[in-house]
Coordinates of C-alpha atoms in Angstrom, one line a residue:
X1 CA 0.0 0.0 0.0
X2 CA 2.7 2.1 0.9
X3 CA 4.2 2.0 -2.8
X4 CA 0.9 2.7 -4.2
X5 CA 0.2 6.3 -2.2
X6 CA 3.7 7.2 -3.0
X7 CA 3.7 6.6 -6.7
X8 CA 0.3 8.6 -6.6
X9 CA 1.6 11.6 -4.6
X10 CA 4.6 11.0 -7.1
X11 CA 2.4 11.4 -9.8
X12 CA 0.3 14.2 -8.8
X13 CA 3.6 16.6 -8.3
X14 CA 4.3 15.2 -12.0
X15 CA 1.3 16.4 -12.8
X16 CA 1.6 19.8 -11.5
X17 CA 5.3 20.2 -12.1
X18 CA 4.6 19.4 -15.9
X19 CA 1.8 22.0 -15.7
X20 CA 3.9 24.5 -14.2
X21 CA 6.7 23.7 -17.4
X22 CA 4.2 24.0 -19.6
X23 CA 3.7 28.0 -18.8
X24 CA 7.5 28.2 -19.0
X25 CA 8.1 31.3 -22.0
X26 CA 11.8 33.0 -22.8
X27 CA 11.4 36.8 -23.8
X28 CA 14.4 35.6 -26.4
X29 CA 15.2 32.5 -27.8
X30 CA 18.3 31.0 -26.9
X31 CA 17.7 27.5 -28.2
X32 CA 15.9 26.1 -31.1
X33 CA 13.0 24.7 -28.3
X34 CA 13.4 26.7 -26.0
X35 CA 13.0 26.5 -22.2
X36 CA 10.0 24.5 -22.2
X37 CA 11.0 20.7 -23.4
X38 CA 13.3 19.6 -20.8
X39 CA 11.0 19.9 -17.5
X40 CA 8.5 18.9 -19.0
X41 CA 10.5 15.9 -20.7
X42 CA 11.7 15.1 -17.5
X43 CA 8.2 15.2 -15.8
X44 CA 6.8 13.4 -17.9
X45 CA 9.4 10.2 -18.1
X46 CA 8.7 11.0 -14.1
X47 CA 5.1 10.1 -14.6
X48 CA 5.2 7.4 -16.7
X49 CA 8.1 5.9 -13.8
X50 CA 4.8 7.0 -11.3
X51 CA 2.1 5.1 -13.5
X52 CA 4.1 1.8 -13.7
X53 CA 5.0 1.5 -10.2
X54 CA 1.1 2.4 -9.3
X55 CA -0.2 -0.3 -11.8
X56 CA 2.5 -2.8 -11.3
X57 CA 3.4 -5.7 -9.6
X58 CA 3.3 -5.0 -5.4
X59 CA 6.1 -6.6 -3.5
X60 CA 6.3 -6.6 0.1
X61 CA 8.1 -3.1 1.2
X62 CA 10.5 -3.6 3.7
X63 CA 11.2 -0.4 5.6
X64 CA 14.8 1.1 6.4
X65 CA 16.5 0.9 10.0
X66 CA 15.7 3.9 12.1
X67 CA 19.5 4.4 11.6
X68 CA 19.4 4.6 8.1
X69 CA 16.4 7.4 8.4
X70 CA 17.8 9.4 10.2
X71 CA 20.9 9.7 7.7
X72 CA 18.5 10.2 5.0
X73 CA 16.4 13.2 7.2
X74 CA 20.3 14.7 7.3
X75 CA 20.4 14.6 3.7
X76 CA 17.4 15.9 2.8
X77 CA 18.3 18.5 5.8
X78 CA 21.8 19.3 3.9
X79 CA 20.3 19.4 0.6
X80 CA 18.0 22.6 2.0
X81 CA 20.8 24.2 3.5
X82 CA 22.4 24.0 0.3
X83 CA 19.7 25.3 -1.5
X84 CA 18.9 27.9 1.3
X85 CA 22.6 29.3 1.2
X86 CA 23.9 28.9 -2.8
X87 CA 23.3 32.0 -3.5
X88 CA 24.9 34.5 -0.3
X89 CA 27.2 31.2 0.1
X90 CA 28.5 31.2 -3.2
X91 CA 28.7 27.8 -5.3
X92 CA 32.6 26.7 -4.1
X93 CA 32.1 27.2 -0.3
X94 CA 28.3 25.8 -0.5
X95 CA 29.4 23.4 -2.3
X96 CA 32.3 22.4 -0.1
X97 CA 29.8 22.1 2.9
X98 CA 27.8 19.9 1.1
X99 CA 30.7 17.6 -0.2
X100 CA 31.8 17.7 3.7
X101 CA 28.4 16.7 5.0
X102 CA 27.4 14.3 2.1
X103 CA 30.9 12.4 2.7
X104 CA 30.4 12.2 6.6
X105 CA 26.6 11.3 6.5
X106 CA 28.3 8.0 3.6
X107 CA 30.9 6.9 6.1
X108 CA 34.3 9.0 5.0
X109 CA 36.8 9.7 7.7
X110 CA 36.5 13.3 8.7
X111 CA 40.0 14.2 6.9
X112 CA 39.2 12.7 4.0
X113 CA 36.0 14.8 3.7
X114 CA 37.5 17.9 4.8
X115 CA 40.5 17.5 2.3
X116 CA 38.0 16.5 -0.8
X117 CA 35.1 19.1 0.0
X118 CA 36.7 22.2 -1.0
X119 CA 38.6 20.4 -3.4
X120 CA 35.6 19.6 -5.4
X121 CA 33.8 23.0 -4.8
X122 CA 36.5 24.9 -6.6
X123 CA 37.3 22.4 -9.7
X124 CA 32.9 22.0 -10.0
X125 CA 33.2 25.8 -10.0
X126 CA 36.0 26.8 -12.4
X127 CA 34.4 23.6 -15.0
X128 CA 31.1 25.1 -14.7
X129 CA 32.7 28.8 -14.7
X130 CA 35.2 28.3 -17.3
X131 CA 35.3 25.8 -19.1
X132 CA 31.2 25.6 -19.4
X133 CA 30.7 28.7 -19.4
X134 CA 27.6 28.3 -17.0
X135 CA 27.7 31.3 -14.6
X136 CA 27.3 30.5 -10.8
X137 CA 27.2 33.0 -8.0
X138 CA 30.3 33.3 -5.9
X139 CA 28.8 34.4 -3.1
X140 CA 29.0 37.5 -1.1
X141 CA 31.4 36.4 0.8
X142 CA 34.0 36.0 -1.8
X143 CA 33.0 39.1 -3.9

């Protein structure tokens, strides 16, 4: 039962994210398609994911250890912070905290995450920056 309300609360976002995308206009037009066919590409294959799993074949759903919640609520948690402090953060050192908590929360020795967080958050931003040419806020701590 459990599988079934999810893929139906699943689908329902689909539903709405897809008719959210489909509002999406560009005053220019940057690409052939513009900004529209991705999201709702994406929400769609979504759905489709949604429908099979509430039509298909039930299995017993065995639940996670409380353990392994909890690491998953401080992921989700991280992944908010993240979100919630990109932008006055700046990509690198946001990005670095992420890395740092991410690593942690999967098992890494606290050296090892300290040493490969910032590493990561500067060579993600210079790709991205440079050698993408994707712009991404450095934060106004850095400017």
């Amino acid at each position: 039962m459990s599988q079934r309300i999810f893929a139906l609360v699943w689908l329902i976002l689909c539903v709405i994210g897809i008719y959210i995308g489909w509002g999406i206009q560009s005053e220019f037009s940057y690409e052939p398609l513009g900004p529209r066919p991705f999201p709702v590409a994406i929400l769609s294959l979504m759905a489709i994911c949604a429908l099979a799993l509430l039509f298909g074949k039930q299995e017993a759903v065995e639940w996670p250890k409380p353990y392994v919640l909890r690491r998953l609520a401080l992921l989700i948690l991280s992944l908010v912070i993240y979100a919630w402090a990109f932008e006055w953060l700046g990509f690198p050192i946001a990005t670095s905290l992420l890395t740092i908590s991410v690593a942690l929360l999967f098992g890494a020795t606290p050296i090892a995450a300290v040493i490969s967080g910032p590493i990561l958050g500067i060579l993600l931003f210079y790709a991205f920056d440079k050698l993408l040419d994707v712009t991404l806020p450095i934060g106004s701590l850095l400017s």
